[in-house]
């Protein structure tokens, strides 16, 4: 599995991770788009289903978007009839977000799509291989989370995305 392009092996692996992540995202986007839902809306619905009464601020933090973006998503989902905002009796500037009854059938359908995609994505992997992959990804994530300034001993490698790579968002 050697790389013949002459680039460092870690750069090739980083690029493969990036392209693979984009493929997963694109496939999911195509699947849920047919239901009239974006990945962002699905993420909000799924989060609120796991944490009923979550605040918009917490939604923004969890989804790593601005509070304005989270607010707009919540507004659209309220207008679509899938979410409702309930006032916080202790703070009139804060709302708690809840699913409506109309959201559950959509959430069930989206969950089936997500499960089917996961099954296809990891087809052929043993439990041990999945455990190992999970450990590797956790280590990569921990290395990235350390963050800070990059020195010459630890340069940032920006994976170059090929022209035919799948765009994200």
mmCIF file of C-alpha atoms in Angstrom:
data_model
loop_
_atom_site.group_PDB
_atom_site.id
_atom_site.type_symbol
_atom_site.label_atom_id
_atom_site.label_comp_id
_atom_site.label_asym_id
_atom_site.label_seq_id
_atom_site.Cartn_x
_atom_site.Cartn_y
_atom_site.Cartn_z
ATOM 1 C CA UNK A 1 0.000 0.000 0.000
ATOM 2 C CA UNK A 2 2.951 2.283 -0.600
ATOM 3 C CA UNK A 3 2.432 5.724 -2.021
ATOM 4 C CA UNK A 4 4.009 6.294 -5.408
ATOM 5 C CA UNK A 5 3.458 10.054 -5.622
ATOM 6 C CA UNK A 6 6.470 10.885 -3.494
ATOM 7 C CA UNK A 7 4.448 12.693 -0.849
ATOM 8 C CA UNK A 8 4.846 11.803 2.813
ATOM 9 C CA UNK A 9 2.751 8.841 3.875
ATOM 10 C CA UNK A 10 0.983 10.835 6.590
ATOM 11 C CA UNK A 11 -0.116 13.440 4.040
ATOM 12 C CA UNK A 12 -1.560 10.723 1.803
ATOM 13 C CA UNK A 13 -3.414 9.218 4.758
ATOM 14 C CA UNK A 14 -4.725 12.638 5.828
ATOM 15 C CA UNK A 15 -5.981 13.236 2.293
ATOM 16 C CA UNK A 16 -7.684 9.825 2.236
ATOM 17 C CA UNK A 17 -9.373 10.605 5.558
ATOM 18 C CA UNK A 18 -10.590 13.936 4.183
ATOM 19 C CA UNK A 19 -11.906 12.449 0.947
ATOM 20 C CA UNK A 20 -13.556 9.541 2.772
ATOM 21 C CA UNK A 21 -15.271 11.887 5.230
ATOM 22 C CA UNK A 22 -16.555 13.965 2.327
ATOM 23 C CA UNK A 23 -17.860 10.860 0.568
ATOM 24 C CA UNK A 24 -19.767 9.840 3.697
ATOM 25 C CA UNK A 25 -21.227 13.333 4.044
ATOM 26 C CA UNK A 26 -22.192 13.549 0.369
ATOM 27 C CA UNK A 27 -23.887 10.144 0.407
ATOM 28 C CA UNK A 28 -25.866 11.065 3.513
ATOM 29 C CA UNK A 29 -26.801 14.466 2.052
ATOM 30 C CA UNK A 30 -28.110 12.782 -1.105
ATOM 31 C CA UNK A 31 -30.176 10.356 0.946
ATOM 32 C CA UNK A 32 -31.816 12.894 3.248
ATOM 33 C CA UNK A 33 -32.251 15.510 0.522
ATOM 34 C CA UNK A 34 -34.871 13.220 -1.026
ATOM 35 C CA UNK A 35 -36.855 13.672 2.201
ATOM 36 C CA UNK A 36 -36.552 17.443 2.045
ATOM 37 C CA UNK A 37 -34.172 17.682 4.996
ATOM 38 C CA UNK A 38 -30.603 18.952 5.131
ATOM 39 C CA UNK A 39 -27.854 17.327 7.176
ATOM 40 C CA UNK A 40 -27.848 20.403 9.419
ATOM 41 C CA UNK A 41 -31.571 20.069 10.119
ATOM 42 C CA UNK A 42 -31.150 16.361 10.801
ATOM 43 C CA UNK A 43 -28.325 17.128 13.234
ATOM 44 C CA UNK A 44 -30.545 19.553 15.162
ATOM 45 C CA UNK A 45 -33.517 17.155 15.230
ATOM 46 C CA UNK A 46 -31.291 14.276 16.387
ATOM 47 C CA UNK A 47 -29.676 16.426 19.089
ATOM 48 C CA UNK A 48 -33.013 17.676 20.418
ATOM 49 C CA UNK A 49 -34.357 14.106 20.445
ATOM 50 C CA UNK A 50 -31.414 13.052 22.646
ATOM 51 C CA UNK A 51 -31.546 16.170 24.823
ATOM 52 C CA UNK A 52 -35.122 17.475 25.063
ATOM 53 C CA UNK A 53 -35.198 21.019 26.385
ATOM 54 C CA UNK A 54 -31.722 21.888 25.124
ATOM 55 C CA UNK A 55 -30.994 25.596 24.676
ATOM 56 C CA UNK A 56 -30.141 27.177 21.340
ATOM 57 C CA UNK A 57 -26.742 28.087 22.760
ATOM 58 C CA UNK A 58 -26.069 24.437 23.599
ATOM 59 C CA UNK A 59 -27.222 23.431 20.107
ATOM 60 C CA UNK A 60 -24.739 25.909 18.617
ATOM 61 C CA UNK A 61 -21.906 24.620 20.804
ATOM 62 C CA UNK A 62 -22.659 20.971 20.124
ATOM 63 C CA UNK A 63 -22.938 21.457 16.350
ATOM 64 C CA UNK A 64 -19.971 23.845 16.278
ATOM 65 C CA UNK A 65 -21.891 26.651 14.588
ATOM 66 C CA UNK A 66 -22.621 30.221 15.624
ATOM 67 C CA UNK A 67 -25.606 30.979 17.815
ATOM 68 C CA UNK A 68 -27.129 32.907 14.894
ATOM 69 C CA UNK A 69 -26.822 29.854 12.625
ATOM 70 C CA UNK A 70 -28.319 27.590 15.281
ATOM 71 C CA UNK A 71 -31.137 30.084 15.823
ATOM 72 C CA UNK A 72 -31.958 30.135 12.111
ATOM 73 C CA UNK A 73 -31.982 26.342 11.944
ATOM 74 C CA UNK A 74 -34.267 26.151 14.963
ATOM 75 C CA UNK A 75 -36.528 28.833 13.436
ATOM 76 C CA UNK A 76 -36.836 26.891 10.172
ATOM 77 C CA UNK A 77 -37.549 23.648 11.996
ATOM 78 C CA UNK A 78 -40.176 25.397 14.126
ATOM 79 C CA UNK A 79 -41.773 26.786 10.944
ATOM 80 C CA UNK A 80 -41.689 23.267 9.459
ATOM 81 C CA UNK A 81 -43.525 22.022 12.555
ATOM 82 C CA UNK A 82 -40.737 19.750 13.825
ATOM 83 C CA UNK A 83 -39.537 21.782 16.809
ATOM 84 C CA UNK A 84 -41.029 24.149 19.332
ATOM 85 C CA UNK A 85 -39.431 26.709 21.600
ATOM 86 C CA UNK A 86 -40.563 26.950 25.187
ATOM 87 C CA UNK A 87 -39.654 29.883 27.354
ATOM 88 C CA UNK A 88 -37.291 29.531 30.264
ATOM 89 C CA UNK A 89 -39.158 30.671 33.390
ATOM 90 C CA UNK A 90 -35.839 31.727 34.960
ATOM 91 C CA UNK A 91 -34.558 33.732 31.991
ATOM 92 C CA UNK A 92 -36.910 35.316 29.470
ATOM 93 C CA UNK A 93 -34.109 35.646 26.915
ATOM 94 C CA UNK A 94 -33.531 31.878 26.798
ATOM 95 C CA UNK A 95 -35.649 29.213 25.147
ATOM 96 C CA UNK A 96 -35.702 25.477 25.554
ATOM 97 C CA UNK A 97 -36.099 23.514 22.325
ATOM 98 C CA UNK A 98 -38.299 20.411 22.088
ATOM 99 C CA UNK A 99 -39.439 18.043 19.340
ATOM 100 C CA UNK A 100 -43.049 18.131 18.251
ATOM 101 C CA UNK A 101 -45.073 14.993 17.578
ATOM 102 C CA UNK A 102 -44.595 15.649 13.842
ATOM 103 C CA UNK A 103 -40.831 15.217 14.186
ATOM 104 C CA UNK A 104 -40.874 11.619 15.411
ATOM 105 C CA UNK A 105 -41.878 9.945 12.112
ATOM 106 C CA UNK A 106 -39.245 12.007 10.276
ATOM 107 C CA UNK A 107 -36.615 11.159 12.892
ATOM 108 C CA UNK A 108 -37.488 7.465 12.599
ATOM 109 C CA UNK A 109 -37.143 7.610 8.802
ATOM 110 C CA UNK A 110 -33.862 9.531 8.982
ATOM 111 C CA UNK A 111 -32.508 7.053 11.527
ATOM 112 C CA UNK A 112 -33.233 4.184 9.126
ATOM 113 C CA UNK A 113 -31.335 6.014 6.362
ATOM 114 C CA UNK A 114 -28.388 6.705 8.691
ATOM 115 C CA UNK A 115 -28.279 3.074 9.864
ATOM 116 C CA UNK A 116 -28.339 1.798 6.266
ATOM 117 C CA UNK A 117 -25.499 4.122 5.316
ATOM 118 C CA UNK A 118 -23.450 3.046 8.334
ATOM 119 C CA UNK A 119 -24.020 -0.589 7.437
ATOM 120 C CA UNK A 120 -22.839 0.016 3.869
ATOM 121 C CA UNK A 121 -19.878 2.154 4.938
ATOM 122 C CA UNK A 122 -18.516 -0.449 7.351
ATOM 123 C CA UNK A 123 -19.496 -3.551 5.349
ATOM 124 C CA UNK A 124 -16.820 -6.231 5.603
ATOM 125 C CA UNK A 125 -15.229 -4.908 8.800
ATOM 126 C CA UNK A 126 -14.935 -7.263 11.763
ATOM 127 C CA UNK A 127 -15.760 -6.101 15.272
ATOM 128 C CA UNK A 128 -12.047 -6.088 16.084
ATOM 129 C CA UNK A 129 -11.286 -3.963 13.020
ATOM 130 C CA UNK A 130 -14.013 -1.490 13.964
ATOM 131 C CA UNK A 131 -12.629 -1.311 17.508
ATOM 132 C CA UNK A 132 -9.153 -0.663 16.134
ATOM 133 C CA UNK A 133 -10.418 1.975 13.684
ATOM 134 C CA UNK A 134 -12.283 3.701 16.496
ATOM 135 C CA UNK A 135 -9.113 3.752 18.610
ATOM 136 C CA UNK A 136 -7.039 5.154 15.742
ATOM 137 C CA UNK A 137 -9.567 7.894 15.018
ATOM 138 C CA UNK A 138 -9.751 8.773 18.723
ATOM 139 C CA UNK A 139 -5.955 9.144 18.798
ATOM 140 C CA UNK A 140 -5.973 11.358 15.713
ATOM 141 C CA UNK A 141 -8.737 13.470 17.227
ATOM 142 C CA UNK A 142 -6.821 13.774 20.508
ATOM 143 C CA UNK A 143 -3.689 14.839 18.628
ATOM 144 C CA UNK A 144 -5.652 17.516 16.805
ATOM 145 C CA UNK A 145 -7.368 18.653 20.008
ATOM 146 C CA UNK A 146 -4.013 19.328 21.640
ATOM 147 C CA UNK A 147 -3.794 22.222 19.198
ATOM 148 C CA UNK A 148 -1.640 25.187 20.022
ATOM 149 C CA UNK A 149 1.069 26.670 17.907
ATOM 150 C CA UNK A 150 2.731 24.490 15.347
ATOM 151 C CA UNK A 151 6.500 24.225 15.475
ATOM 152 C CA UNK A 152 8.994 23.013 12.906
ATOM 153 C CA UNK A 153 9.067 19.675 14.754
ATOM 154 C CA UNK A 154 5.320 19.299 14.307
ATOM 155 C CA UNK A 155 4.218 21.054 11.115
ATOM 156 C CA UNK A 156 0.588 21.325 10.124
ATOM 157 C CA UNK A 157 -0.162 19.122 7.159
ATOM 158 C CA UNK A 158 -2.994 20.488 5.069
ATOM 159 C CA UNK A 159 -4.329 17.659 2.971
ATOM 160 C CA UNK A 160 -4.570 18.685 -0.663
ATOM 161 C CA UNK A 161 -7.997 17.732 -1.948
ATOM 162 C CA UNK A 162 -8.023 16.434 -5.474
ATOM 163 C CA UNK A 163 -10.088 18.177 -8.138
ATOM 164 C CA UNK A 164 -12.566 15.305 -8.293
ATOM 165 C CA UNK A 165 -12.987 15.185 -4.519
ATOM 166 C CA UNK A 166 -16.453 15.667 -3.212
ATOM 167 C CA UNK A 167 -17.137 19.167 -1.863
ATOM 168 C CA UNK A 168 -18.541 19.589 1.616
ATOM 169 C CA UNK A 169 -21.343 22.067 2.233
#
